[in-house]
Amino acid sequence: GAVVSQHPSRVICKSGTSVKIECRSLDFQATTMFWYRQFPKQSLMLMATSNEGSKATYEQGVEKDKFLINHASLTLSTLTVTSAHPEDSSFYICSARDGSIAQETQYFGPGTRLLVL
Amino acid sequence: QKEVEQNSGPLSVPEGAIASLNCTYSDRVSQSFFWYRQYSGKSPELIMSIYSNGDKEDGRFTAQLNKASQYVSLLIRDSQPSDSATYLCAVNVANAGKSTFGDGTTLTVKP
């Protein structure tokens, strides 16, 4: 079945540093990848939609200069949290859509837990 | 009105019972419907997808779709404590490029 990996699974960083999170589709080509954020006991919040080879589409209220997304290949998208602050501490989850099938199923990665000190 | 609405719960059922989770959506041109399960501290995992009216069964899970009434439900038969999780309903509108998720229903199955 469709497998999506994320790396790292957990990261602790100091305030002001940048953190890069990788999302990979392991056994399919993902024409579209999505980045979500989830705070404890809250809903999934879509941050941006990323299409291979083009600029990401950000949801309202998400700062594109702070959350840099690159989708350079059909199997890899990266999210960079620039100048991270404690309020950016959250659970970041990517998902990927298999471009070879008509159904628009999203497969989620295991998530990355970010803690900014 | 939210685009995808779910009862937040918590929904509590005894072990062995049927758990019924409901989801309504507002956009009539929605075409694809999904149920995900999310355990505490983990990412969502796909349980079922359904695209046409009626029932779709997979093991202990049955998804039901009624496009005229704009609702989709998930039935879990013979509920087990391991089914305790938050269940997310997701709806796709054709060519929208993304899914719209409900806030989830928390299910607790008591031994």
mmCIF file with all atom_site columns, N, CA and C in Angstrom, chain A residues 32 34 36 38 43-44 46 49 59 91 93 97 103-111 113, chain B residues 32 34 36 38 41-44 46 49 51 88 92-95 97-99 101-103:
data_model
loop_
_atom_site.group_PDB
_atom_site.id
_atom_site.type_symbol
_atom_site.label_atom_id
_atom_site.label_alt_id
_atom_site.label_comp_id
_atom_site.label_asym_id
_atom_site.label_entity_id
_atom_site.label_seq_id
_atom_site.pdbx_PDB_ins_code
_atom_site.Cartn_x
_atom_site.Cartn_y
_atom_site.Cartn_z
_atom_site.occupancy
_atom_site.B_iso_or_equiv
_atom_site.pdbx_formal_charge
_atom_site.auth_seq_id
_atom_site.auth_comp_id
_atom_site.auth_asym_id
_atom_site.auth_atom_id
_atom_site.pdbx_PDB_model_num
ATOM 1   N N  . THR A 1 32  ? 0.812   15.699 -5.761 1.00 0.00 ? 32  THR A N  1
ATOM 2   C CA . THR A 1 32  ? 0.383   16.713 -4.795 1.00 0.00 ? 32  THR A CA 1
ATOM 3   C C  . THR A 1 32  ? 0.709   16.234 -3.386 1.00 0.00 ? 32  THR A C  1
ATOM 4   N N  . PHE A 1 34  ? 0.525   17.655 0.826  1.00 0.00 ? 34  PHE A N  1
ATOM 5   C CA . PHE A 1 34  ? -0.129  18.617 1.697  1.00 0.00 ? 34  PHE A CA 1
ATOM 6   C C  . PHE A 1 34  ? 0.629   18.686 3.028  1.00 0.00 ? 34  PHE A C  1
ATOM 7   N N  . TYR A 1 36  ? 0.129   19.808 7.043  1.00 0.00 ? 36  TYR A N  1
ATOM 8   C CA . TYR A 1 36  ? -0.831  20.134 8.083  1.00 0.00 ? 36  TYR A CA 1
ATOM 9   C C  . TYR A 1 36  ? -0.084  20.427 9.379  1.00 0.00 ? 36  TYR A C  1
ATOM 10  N N  . GLN A 1 38  ? -1.033  20.408 13.665 1.00 0.00 ? 38  GLN A N  1
ATOM 11  C CA . GLN A 1 38  ? -2.048  20.040 14.655 1.00 0.00 ? 38  GLN A CA 1
ATOM 12  C C  . GLN A 1 38  ? -1.529  20.334 16.052 1.00 0.00 ? 38  GLN A C  1
ATOM 13  N N  . SER A 1 43  ? -7.972  20.256 15.963 1.00 0.00 ? 43  SER A N  1
ATOM 14  C CA . SER A 1 43  ? -8.186  19.665 14.643 1.00 0.00 ? 43  SER A CA 1
ATOM 15  C C  . SER A 1 43  ? -6.943  19.794 13.771 1.00 0.00 ? 43  SER A C  1
ATOM 16  N N  . LEU A 1 44  ? -6.918  18.981 12.732 1.00 0.00 ? 44  LEU A N  1
ATOM 17  C CA . LEU A 1 44  ? -5.919  19.151 11.678 1.00 0.00 ? 44  LEU A CA 1
ATOM 18  C C  . LEU A 1 44  ? -6.135  20.504 11.011 1.00 0.00 ? 44  LEU A C  1
ATOM 19  N N  . LEU A 1 46  ? -4.888  22.560 7.667  1.00 0.00 ? 46  LEU A N  1
ATOM 20  C CA . LEU A 1 46  ? -4.118  22.558 6.431  1.00 0.00 ? 46  LEU A CA 1
ATOM 21  C C  . LEU A 1 46  ? -3.323  23.851 6.340  1.00 0.00 ? 46  LEU A C  1
ATOM 22  N N  . THR A 1 49  ? -0.781  23.494 0.152  1.00 0.00 ? 49  THR A N  1
ATOM 23  C CA . THR A 1 49  ? -0.836  22.432 -0.842 1.00 0.00 ? 49  THR A CA 1
ATOM 24  C C  . THR A 1 49  ? 0.342   22.624 -1.781 1.00 0.00 ? 49  THR A C  1
ATOM 25  N N  . GLU A 1 59  ? -2.729  28.340 2.740  1.00 0.00 ? 59  GLU A N  1
ATOM 26  C CA . GLU A 1 59  ? -4.039  28.670 3.282  1.00 0.00 ? 59  GLU A CA 1
ATOM 27  C C  . GLU A 1 59  ? -3.985  30.060 3.919  1.00 0.00 ? 59  GLU A C  1
ATOM 28  N N  . PHE A 1 91  ? 2.662   19.627 16.041 1.00 0.00 ? 91  PHE A N  1
ATOM 29  C CA . PHE A 1 91  ? 2.790   18.349 15.330 1.00 0.00 ? 91  PHE A CA 1
ATOM 30  C C  . PHE A 1 91  ? 2.560   18.660 13.849 1.00 0.00 ? 91  PHE A C  1
ATOM 31  N N  . ILE A 1 93  ? 2.324   17.372 10.026 1.00 0.00 ? 93  ILE A N  1
ATOM 32  C CA . ILE A 1 93  ? 2.022   16.137 9.310  1.00 0.00 ? 93  ILE A CA 1
ATOM 33  C C  . ILE A 1 93  ? 1.917   16.430 7.825  1.00 0.00 ? 93  ILE A C  1
ATOM 34  N N  . ARG A 1 97  ? -0.750  12.553 -2.298 1.00 0.00 ? 97  ARG A N  1
ATOM 35  C CA . ARG A 1 97  ? -1.799  12.000 -3.156 1.00 0.00 ? 97  ARG A CA 1
ATOM 36  C C  . ARG A 1 97  ? -1.141  11.288 -4.329 1.00 0.00 ? 97  ARG A C  1
ATOM 37  N N  . GLN A 1 103 ? -8.832  8.257  -7.989 1.00 0.00 ? 103 GLN A N  1
ATOM 38  C CA . GLN A 1 103 ? -9.357  8.614  -6.679 1.00 0.00 ? 103 GLN A CA 1
ATOM 39  C C  . GLN A 1 103 ? -8.381  9.530  -5.949 1.00 0.00 ? 103 GLN A C  1
ATOM 40  N N  . GLU A 1 104 ? -8.915  10.472 -5.206 1.00 0.00 ? 104 GLU A N  1
ATOM 41  C CA . GLU A 1 104 ? -8.073  11.509 -4.601 1.00 0.00 ? 104 GLU A CA 1
ATOM 42  C C  . GLU A 1 104 ? -7.751  11.205 -3.152 1.00 0.00 ? 104 GLU A C  1
ATOM 43  N N  . THR A 1 105 ? -7.321  9.986  -2.921 1.00 0.00 ? 105 THR A N  1
ATOM 44  C CA . THR A 1 105 ? -7.007  9.573  -1.560 1.00 0.00 ? 105 THR A CA 1
ATOM 45  C C  . THR A 1 105 ? -5.700  10.192 -1.110 1.00 0.00 ? 105 THR A C  1
ATOM 46  N N  . GLN A 1 106 ? -5.691  10.678 0.121  1.00 0.00 ? 106 GLN A N  1
ATOM 47  C CA . GLN A 1 106 ? -4.473  11.182 0.729  1.00 0.00 ? 106 GLN A CA 1
ATOM 48  C C  . GLN A 1 106 ? -3.919  10.135 1.691  1.00 0.00 ? 106 GLN A C  1
ATOM 49  N N  . TYR A 1 107 ? -2.626  9.961  1.646  1.00 0.00 ? 107 TYR A N  1
ATOM 50  C CA . TYR A 1 107 ? -1.937  9.062  2.579  1.00 0.00 ? 107 TYR A CA 1
ATOM 51  C C  . TYR A 1 107 ? -1.035  9.916  3.458  1.00 0.00 ? 107 TYR A C  1
ATOM 52  N N  . PHE A 1 108 ? -1.156  9.718  4.757  1.00 0.00 ? 108 PHE A N  1
ATOM 53  C CA . PHE A 1 108 ? -0.443  10.574 5.693  1.00 0.00 ? 108 PHE A CA 1
ATOM 54  C C  . PHE A 1 108 ? 0.897   9.995  6.095  1.00 0.00 ? 108 PHE A C  1
ATOM 55  N N  . GLY A 1 109 ? 1.851   10.877 6.305  1.00 0.00 ? 109 GLY A N  1
ATOM 56  C CA . GLY A 1 109 ? 3.103   10.493 6.939  1.00 0.00 ? 109 GLY A CA 1
ATOM 57  C C  . GLY A 1 109 ? 2.892   10.366 8.438  1.00 0.00 ? 109 GLY A C  1
ATOM 58  N N  . PRO A 1 110 ? 3.912   9.877  9.166  1.00 0.00 ? 110 PRO A N  1
ATOM 59  C CA . PRO A 1 110 ? 3.781   9.654  10.603 1.00 0.00 ? 110 PRO A CA 1
ATOM 60  C C  . PRO A 1 110 ? 3.858   10.925 11.435 1.00 0.00 ? 110 PRO A C  1
ATOM 61  N N  . GLY A 1 111 ? 4.219   12.048 10.816 1.00 0.00 ? 111 GLY A N  1
ATOM 62  C CA . GLY A 1 111 ? 4.258   13.305 11.540 1.00 0.00 ? 111 GLY A CA 1
ATOM 63  C C  . GLY A 1 111 ? 5.615   13.628 12.129 1.00 0.00 ? 111 GLY A C  1
ATOM 64  N N  . ARG A 1 113 ? 7.168   15.954 15.325 1.00 0.00 ? 113 ARG A N  1
ATOM 65  C CA . ARG A 1 113 ? 6.834   16.757 16.505 1.00 0.00 ? 113 ARG A CA 1
ATOM 66  C C  . ARG A 1 113 ? 7.947   17.774 16.726 1.00 0.00 ? 113 ARG A C  1
ATOM 67  N N  . SER B 2 32  ? -15.883 12.627 -3.409 1.00 0.00 ? 32  SER B N  1
ATOM 68  C CA . SER B 2 32  ? -15.118 11.558 -2.757 1.00 0.00 ? 32  SER B CA 1
ATOM 69  C C  . SER B 2 32  ? -15.184 11.760 -1.257 1.00 0.00 ? 32  SER B C  1
ATOM 70  N N  . PHE B 2 34  ? -14.015 10.111 2.688  1.00 0.00 ? 34  PHE B N  1
ATOM 71  C CA . PHE B 2 34  ? -13.015 9.281  3.342  1.00 0.00 ? 34  PHE B CA 1
ATOM 72  C C  . PHE B 2 34  ? -13.216 9.305  4.845  1.00 0.00 ? 34  PHE B C  1
ATOM 73  N N  . TYR B 2 36  ? -10.870 8.553  8.235  1.00 0.00 ? 36  TYR B N  1
ATOM 74  C CA . TYR B 2 36  ? -9.543  8.321  8.785  1.00 0.00 ? 36  TYR B CA 1
ATOM 75  C C  . TYR B 2 36  ? -9.670  8.082  10.285 1.00 0.00 ? 36  TYR B C  1
ATOM 76  N N  . GLN B 2 38  ? -7.444  8.403  13.849 1.00 0.00 ? 38  GLN B N  1
ATOM 77  C CA . GLN B 2 38  ? -6.246  9.017  14.411 1.00 0.00 ? 38  GLN B CA 1
ATOM 78  C C  . GLN B 2 38  ? -6.148  8.666  15.895 1.00 0.00 ? 38  GLN B C  1
ATOM 79  N N  . GLY B 2 41  ? -1.720  11.228 19.568 1.00 0.00 ? 41  GLY B N  1
ATOM 80  C CA . GLY B 2 41  ? -0.290  11.408 19.352 1.00 0.00 ? 41  GLY B CA 1
ATOM 81  C C  . GLY B 2 41  ? 0.229   10.864 18.035 1.00 0.00 ? 41  GLY B C  1
ATOM 82  N N  . LYS B 2 42  ? -0.664  10.323 17.223 1.00 0.00 ? 42  LYS B N  1
ATOM 83  C CA . LYS B 2 42  ? -0.260  9.754  15.935 1.00 0.00 ? 42  LYS B CA 1
ATOM 84  C C  . LYS B 2 42  ? -0.912  10.501 14.791 1.00 0.00 ? 42  LYS B C  1
ATOM 85  N N  . SER B 2 43  ? -0.475  10.204 13.576 1.00 0.00 ? 43  SER B N  1
ATOM 86  C CA . SER B 2 43  ? -1.062  10.842 12.399 1.00 0.00 ? 43  SER B CA 1
ATOM 87  C C  . SER B 2 43  ? -2.272  10.029 11.930 1.00 0.00 ? 43  SER B C  1
ATOM 88  N N  . PRO B 2 44  ? -3.132  10.627 11.114 1.00 0.00 ? 44  PRO B N  1
ATOM 89  C CA . PRO B 2 44  ? -4.313  9.902  10.632 1.00 0.00 ? 44  PRO B CA 1
ATOM 90  C C  . PRO B 2 44  ? -3.945  8.745  9.702  1.00 0.00 ? 44  PRO B C  1
ATOM 91  N N  . LEU B 2 46  ? -5.873  6.015  6.877  1.00 0.00 ? 46  LEU B N  1
ATOM 92  C CA . LEU B 2 46  ? -7.078  5.801  6.087  1.00 0.00 ? 46  LEU B CA 1
ATOM 93  C C  . LEU B 2 46  ? -7.767  4.497  6.480  1.00 0.00 ? 46  LEU B C  1
ATOM 94  N N  . SER B 2 49  ? -12.768 4.543  1.982  1.00 0.00 ? 49  SER B N  1
ATOM 95  C CA . SER B 2 49  ? -13.146 5.569  1.029  1.00 0.00 ? 49  SER B CA 1
ATOM 96  C C  . SER B 2 49  ? -14.457 5.124  0.392  1.00 0.00 ? 49  SER B C  1
ATOM 97  N N  . TYR B 2 51  ? -17.406 6.420  -2.784 1.00 0.00 ? 51  TYR B N  1
ATOM 98  C CA . TYR B 2 51  ? -17.600 7.378  -3.867 1.00 0.00 ? 51  TYR B CA 1
ATOM 99  C C  . TYR B 2 51  ? -19.032 7.399  -4.389 1.00 0.00 ? 51  TYR B C  1
ATOM 100 N N  . LEU B 2 88  ? -11.882 10.909 11.712 1.00 0.00 ? 88  LEU B N  1
ATOM 101 C CA . LEU B 2 88  ? -11.989 12.104 10.888 1.00 0.00 ? 88  LEU B CA 1
ATOM 102 C C  . LEU B 2 88  ? -12.700 11.785 9.584  1.00 0.00 ? 88  LEU B C  1
ATOM 103 N N  . ASN B 2 92  ? -13.922 15.444 -0.589 1.00 0.00 ? 92  ASN B N  1
ATOM 104 C CA . ASN B 2 92  ? -13.268 16.085 -1.729 1.00 0.00 ? 92  ASN B CA 1
ATOM 105 C C  . ASN B 2 92  ? -14.314 16.594 -2.717 1.00 0.00 ? 92  ASN B C  1
ATOM 106 N N  . VAL B 2 93  ? -14.133 17.830 -3.138 1.00 0.00 ? 93  VAL B N  1
ATOM 107 C CA . VAL B 2 93  ? -14.908 18.366 -4.250 1.00 0.00 ? 93  VAL B CA 1
ATOM 108 C C  . VAL B 2 93  ? -14.044 18.204 -5.493 1.00 0.00 ? 93  VAL B C  1
ATOM 109 N N  . ALA B 2 94  ? -14.636 17.765 -6.571 1.00 0.00 ? 94  ALA B N  1
ATOM 110 C CA . ALA B 2 94  ? -13.878 17.511 -7.799 1.00 0.00 ? 94  ALA B CA 1
ATOM 111 C C  . ALA B 2 94  ? -13.076 18.745 -8.194 1.00 0.00 ? 94  ALA B C  1
ATOM 112 N N  . ASN B 2 95  ? -11.814 18.513 -8.498 1.00 0.00 ? 95  ASN B N  1
ATOM 113 C CA . ASN B 2 95  ? -10.913 19.569 -8.956 1.00 0.00 ? 95  ASN B CA 1
ATOM 114 C C  . ASN B 2 95  ? -10.640 20.656 -7.923 1.00 0.00 ? 95  ASN B C  1
ATOM 115 N N  . GLY B 2 97  ? -8.641  20.203 -5.471 1.00 0.00 ? 97  GLY B N  1
ATOM 116 C CA . GLY B 2 97  ? -7.222  20.088 -5.181 1.00 0.00 ? 97  GLY B CA 1
ATOM 117 C C  . GLY B 2 97  ? -6.904  19.721 -3.760 1.00 0.00 ? 97  GLY B C  1
ATOM 118 N N  . LYS B 2 98  ? -7.871  19.687 -2.889 1.00 0.00 ? 98  LYS B N  1
ATOM 119 C CA . LYS B 2 98  ? -7.589  19.347 -1.492 1.00 0.00 ? 98  LYS B CA 1
ATOM 120 C C  . LYS B 2 98  ? -8.833  18.751 -0.860 1.00 0.00 ? 98  LYS B C  1
ATOM 121 N N  . SER B 2 99  ? -8.622  18.096 0.282  1.00 0.00 ? 99  SER B N  1
ATOM 122 C CA . SER B 2 99  ? -9.724  17.546 1.057  1.00 0.00 ? 99  SER B CA 1
ATOM 123 C C  . SER B 2 99  ? -10.127 18.524 2.147  1.00 0.00 ? 99  SER B C  1
ATOM 124 N N  . PHE B 2 101 ? -11.536 18.485 5.909  1.00 0.00 ? 101 PHE B N  1
ATOM 125 C CA . PHE B 2 101 ? -11.688 17.569 7.038  1.00 0.00 ? 101 PHE B CA 1
ATOM 126 C C  . PHE B 2 101 ? -12.666 18.120 8.060  1.00 0.00 ? 101 PHE B C  1
ATOM 127 N N  . GLY B 2 102 ? -13.422 17.210 8.673  1.00 0.00 ? 102 GLY B N  1
ATOM 128 C CA . GLY B 2 102 ? -14.177 17.576 9.847  1.00 0.00 ? 102 GLY B CA 1
ATOM 129 C C  . GLY B 2 102 ? -13.242 17.636 11.044 1.00 0.00 ? 102 GLY B C  1
ATOM 130 N N  . ASP B 2 103 ? -13.769 18.102 12.161 1.00 0.00 ? 103 ASP B N  1
ATOM 131 C CA . ASP B 2 103 ? -12.956 18.231 13.372 1.00 0.00 ? 103 ASP B CA 1
ATOM 132 C C  . ASP B 2 103 ? -12.748 16.903 14.085 1.00 0.00 ? 103 ASP B C  1
#
